């Protein structure tokens, strides 16, 4: 069992930066790929970024590529999402999730956090 708790959300102006964190409980964190999703008001949950268990492989949605960076620290049981050059359309609740494999599919995630709200103003 893995429990995930996101933090770091908040209100930021367009062009600004935020770093989200996702802290995991349990000793098996390093065996999971970790994935960030987001859900904007009135929209479906969408894939943002993923990182393999070792951190050696990453994957990004096209809309965030070049602006967001996913990383992990297995010693701290934490995965991060550095978000730069934020746009109003990045406004959403951001969720982290754990998966057996590096995947973009929400239905394949084994564990989910409760999310943290990011609001980007003009």
PDB file of C-alpha atoms in Angstrom:
ATOM      1  CA  UNK A   1       0.000   0.000   0.000  1.00  0.00           C
ATOM      2  CA  UNK A   2       1.239   3.470  -0.915  1.00  0.00           C
ATOM      3  CA  UNK A   3      -0.253   6.747   0.255  1.00  0.00           C
ATOM      4  CA  UNK A   4       0.457   9.855  -1.777  1.00  0.00           C
ATOM      5  CA  UNK A   5       0.188  13.454  -0.570  1.00  0.00           C
ATOM      6  CA  UNK A   6       0.652  16.370  -2.956  1.00  0.00           C
ATOM      7  CA  UNK A   7       1.751  19.857  -1.915  1.00  0.00           C
ATOM      8  CA  UNK A   8       3.063  23.053  -3.426  1.00  0.00           C
ATOM      9  CA  UNK A   9       0.016  24.282  -5.263  1.00  0.00           C
ATOM     10  CA  UNK A  10      -1.167  27.852  -5.078  1.00  0.00           C
ATOM     11  CA  UNK A  11      -1.840  31.036  -6.984  1.00  0.00           C
ATOM     12  CA  UNK A  12       0.782  32.313  -9.395  1.00  0.00           C
ATOM     13  CA  UNK A  13       0.844  34.881 -12.173  1.00  0.00           C
ATOM     14  CA  UNK A  14       1.244  33.854 -15.772  1.00  0.00           C
ATOM     15  CA  UNK A  15       4.912  33.352 -16.575  1.00  0.00           C
ATOM     16  CA  UNK A  16       5.712  32.337 -13.036  1.00  0.00           C
ATOM     17  CA  UNK A  17       6.871  29.055 -11.564  1.00  0.00           C
ATOM     18  CA  UNK A  18       5.765  26.525  -8.988  1.00  0.00           C
ATOM     19  CA  UNK A  19       7.215  23.265  -7.757  1.00  0.00           C
ATOM     20  CA  UNK A  20       4.819  20.538  -6.752  1.00  0.00           C
ATOM     21  CA  UNK A  21       5.828  17.725  -4.464  1.00  0.00           C
ATOM     22  CA  UNK A  22       4.276  14.340  -3.922  1.00  0.00           C
ATOM     23  CA  UNK A  23       5.349  12.536  -0.772  1.00  0.00           C
ATOM     24  CA  UNK A  24       4.801   8.814  -0.620  1.00  0.00           C
ATOM     25  CA  UNK A  25       4.508   6.526   2.365  1.00  0.00           C
ATOM     26  CA  UNK A  26       5.706   2.967   2.296  1.00  0.00           C
ATOM     27  CA  UNK A  27       9.015   1.342   1.586  1.00  0.00           C
ATOM     28  CA  UNK A  28       8.201   0.322  -1.972  1.00  0.00           C
ATOM     29  CA  UNK A  29       8.096   3.834  -3.471  1.00  0.00           C
ATOM     30  CA  UNK A  30      11.230   3.246  -5.511  1.00  0.00           C
ATOM     31  CA  UNK A  31       9.626   0.304  -7.309  1.00  0.00           C
ATOM     32  CA  UNK A  32       6.869   2.424  -8.882  1.00  0.00           C
ATOM     33  CA  UNK A  33       6.769   4.700 -11.843  1.00  0.00           C
ATOM     34  CA  UNK A  34       5.254   8.010 -10.793  1.00  0.00           C
ATOM     35  CA  UNK A  35       2.884  10.078 -12.866  1.00  0.00           C
ATOM     36  CA  UNK A  36       1.368  13.563 -12.656  1.00  0.00           C
ATOM     37  CA  UNK A  37      -2.109  14.213 -13.993  1.00  0.00           C
ATOM     38  CA  UNK A  38      -4.253  17.314 -13.883  1.00  0.00           C
ATOM     39  CA  UNK A  39      -7.924  18.113 -14.106  1.00  0.00           C
ATOM     40  CA  UNK A  40      -9.225  21.537 -15.002  1.00  0.00           C
ATOM     41  CA  UNK A  41     -12.770  22.612 -14.110  1.00  0.00           C
ATOM     42  CA  UNK A  42     -15.256  20.978 -16.450  1.00  0.00           C
ATOM     43  CA  UNK A  43     -12.603  18.910 -18.199  1.00  0.00           C
ATOM     44  CA  UNK A  44     -11.393  15.339 -18.039  1.00  0.00           C
ATOM     45  CA  UNK A  45      -8.294  14.345 -16.142  1.00  0.00           C
ATOM     46  CA  UNK A  46      -5.258  14.495 -18.415  1.00  0.00           C
ATOM     47  CA  UNK A  47      -1.728  13.169 -18.355  1.00  0.00           C
ATOM     48  CA  UNK A  48       1.032  15.663 -17.584  1.00  0.00           C
ATOM     49  CA  UNK A  49       4.312  13.843 -16.953  1.00  0.00           C
ATOM     50  CA  UNK A  50       5.719  10.499 -15.866  1.00  0.00           C
ATOM     51  CA  UNK A  51       9.003   9.176 -14.548  1.00  0.00           C
ATOM     52  CA  UNK A  52      10.294   5.637 -14.297  1.00  0.00           C
ATOM     53  CA  UNK A  53      11.175   4.006 -10.990  1.00  0.00           C
ATOM     54  CA  UNK A  54      14.847   4.804 -11.433  1.00  0.00           C
ATOM     55  CA  UNK A  55      14.309   8.272 -12.848  1.00  0.00           C
ATOM     56  CA  UNK A  56      16.100   7.236 -16.004  1.00  0.00           C
ATOM     57  CA  UNK A  57      13.078   7.653 -18.262  1.00  0.00           C
ATOM     58  CA  UNK A  58      10.583  10.474 -18.436  1.00  0.00           C
ATOM     59  CA  UNK A  59       7.565  11.300 -20.566  1.00  0.00           C
ATOM     60  CA  UNK A  60       5.706  14.578 -21.026  1.00  0.00           C
ATOM     61  CA  UNK A  61       2.491  15.720 -22.565  1.00  0.00           C
ATOM     62  CA  UNK A  62       3.150  17.950 -25.551  1.00  0.00           C
ATOM     63  CA  UNK A  63       1.418  20.903 -23.914  1.00  0.00           C
ATOM     64  CA  UNK A  64       3.937  21.002 -21.053  1.00  0.00           C
ATOM     65  CA  UNK A  65       7.085  19.777 -22.790  1.00  0.00           C
ATOM     66  CA  UNK A  66       9.908  22.265 -22.357  1.00  0.00           C
ATOM     67  CA  UNK A  67       8.139  24.028 -19.475  1.00  0.00           C
ATOM     68  CA  UNK A  68       7.634  21.281 -16.866  1.00  0.00           C
ATOM     69  CA  UNK A  69      10.219  18.910 -15.411  1.00  0.00           C
ATOM     70  CA  UNK A  70       9.465  15.770 -13.444  1.00  0.00           C
ATOM     71  CA  UNK A  71      12.034  14.348 -11.053  1.00  0.00           C
ATOM     72  CA  UNK A  72      12.179  12.043  -8.068  1.00  0.00           C
ATOM     73  CA  UNK A  73      14.240  11.439  -4.970  1.00  0.00           C
ATOM     74  CA  UNK A  74      13.828   7.826  -3.909  1.00  0.00           C
ATOM     75  CA  UNK A  75      15.715   8.438  -0.674  1.00  0.00           C
ATOM     76  CA  UNK A  76      13.029  10.951   0.279  1.00  0.00           C
ATOM     77  CA  UNK A  77      10.114   9.008  -1.214  1.00  0.00           C
ATOM     78  CA  UNK A  78       9.176  12.126  -3.146  1.00  0.00           C
ATOM     79  CA  UNK A  79       8.417  13.028  -6.738  1.00  0.00           C
ATOM     80  CA  UNK A  80       8.478  16.611  -7.962  1.00  0.00           C
ATOM     81  CA  UNK A  81       6.980  18.603 -10.790  1.00  0.00           C
ATOM     82  CA  UNK A  82       8.812  21.832 -11.568  1.00  0.00           C
ATOM     83  CA  UNK A  83       6.496  24.061 -13.555  1.00  0.00           C
ATOM     84  CA  UNK A  84       7.922  27.089 -15.351  1.00  0.00           C
ATOM     85  CA  UNK A  85       6.424  29.632 -17.746  1.00  0.00           C
ATOM     86  CA  UNK A  86       2.984  28.893 -16.373  1.00  0.00           C
ATOM     87  CA  UNK A  87      -0.064  29.805 -18.420  1.00  0.00           C
ATOM     88  CA  UNK A  88      -3.673  30.362 -17.350  1.00  0.00           C
ATOM     89  CA  UNK A  89      -4.574  27.137 -19.154  1.00  0.00           C
ATOM     90  CA  UNK A  90      -2.350  25.255 -16.685  1.00  0.00           C
ATOM     91  CA  UNK A  91      -4.917  26.005 -13.981  1.00  0.00           C
ATOM     92  CA  UNK A  92      -6.096  22.674 -12.597  1.00  0.00           C
ATOM     93  CA  UNK A  93      -5.992  20.290  -9.692  1.00  0.00           C
ATOM     94  CA  UNK A  94      -2.760  18.342 -10.029  1.00  0.00           C
ATOM     95  CA  UNK A  95      -2.653  14.723  -8.913  1.00  0.00           C
ATOM     96  CA  UNK A  96       0.216  12.341  -8.514  1.00  0.00           C
ATOM     97  CA  UNK A  97      -0.204   8.637  -9.045  1.00  0.00           C
ATOM     98  CA  UNK A  98       1.860   5.459  -8.819  1.00  0.00           C
ATOM     99  CA  UNK A  99       2.016   2.791 -11.484  1.00  0.00           C
ATOM    100  CA  UNK A 100       3.754  -0.511 -12.125  1.00  0.00           C
ATOM    101  CA  UNK A 101       4.897   0.749 -15.500  1.00  0.00           C
ATOM    102  CA  UNK A 102       5.685   4.040 -17.176  1.00  0.00           C
ATOM    103  CA  UNK A 103       2.272   4.904 -18.533  1.00  0.00           C
ATOM    104  CA  UNK A 104       0.003   7.780 -19.528  1.00  0.00           C
ATOM    105  CA  UNK A 105      -3.203   5.878 -18.828  1.00  0.00           C
ATOM    106  CA  UNK A 106      -5.135   7.007 -15.766  1.00  0.00           C
ATOM    107  CA  UNK A 107      -6.994   3.691 -15.557  1.00  0.00           C
ATOM    108  CA  UNK A 108      -3.703   1.863 -15.004  1.00  0.00           C
ATOM    109  CA  UNK A 109      -2.657   3.794 -11.932  1.00  0.00           C
ATOM    110  CA  UNK A 110      -2.496   1.833  -8.697  1.00  0.00           C
ATOM    111  CA  UNK A 111      -2.539   4.668  -6.186  1.00  0.00           C
ATOM    112  CA  UNK A 112      -3.649   8.301  -6.274  1.00  0.00           C
ATOM    113  CA  UNK A 113      -3.140  11.358  -4.180  1.00  0.00           C
ATOM    114  CA  UNK A 114      -5.953  13.787  -3.403  1.00  0.00           C
ATOM    115  CA  UNK A 115      -4.537  16.586  -5.479  1.00  0.00           C
ATOM    116  CA  UNK A 116      -3.274  20.127  -5.082  1.00  0.00           C
ATOM    117  CA  UNK A 117      -4.793  23.160  -6.774  1.00  0.00           C
ATOM    118  CA  UNK A 118      -2.738  25.321  -9.101  1.00  0.00           C
ATOM    119  CA  UNK A 119      -4.248  28.600 -10.237  1.00  0.00           C
ATOM    120  CA  UNK A 120      -2.499  30.724 -12.837  1.00  0.00           C
ATOM    121  CA  UNK A 121      -3.769  34.273 -13.207  1.00  0.00           C
ATOM    122  CA  UNK A 122      -3.252  36.715 -16.051  1.00  0.00           C
TER     123      UNK A 122
END
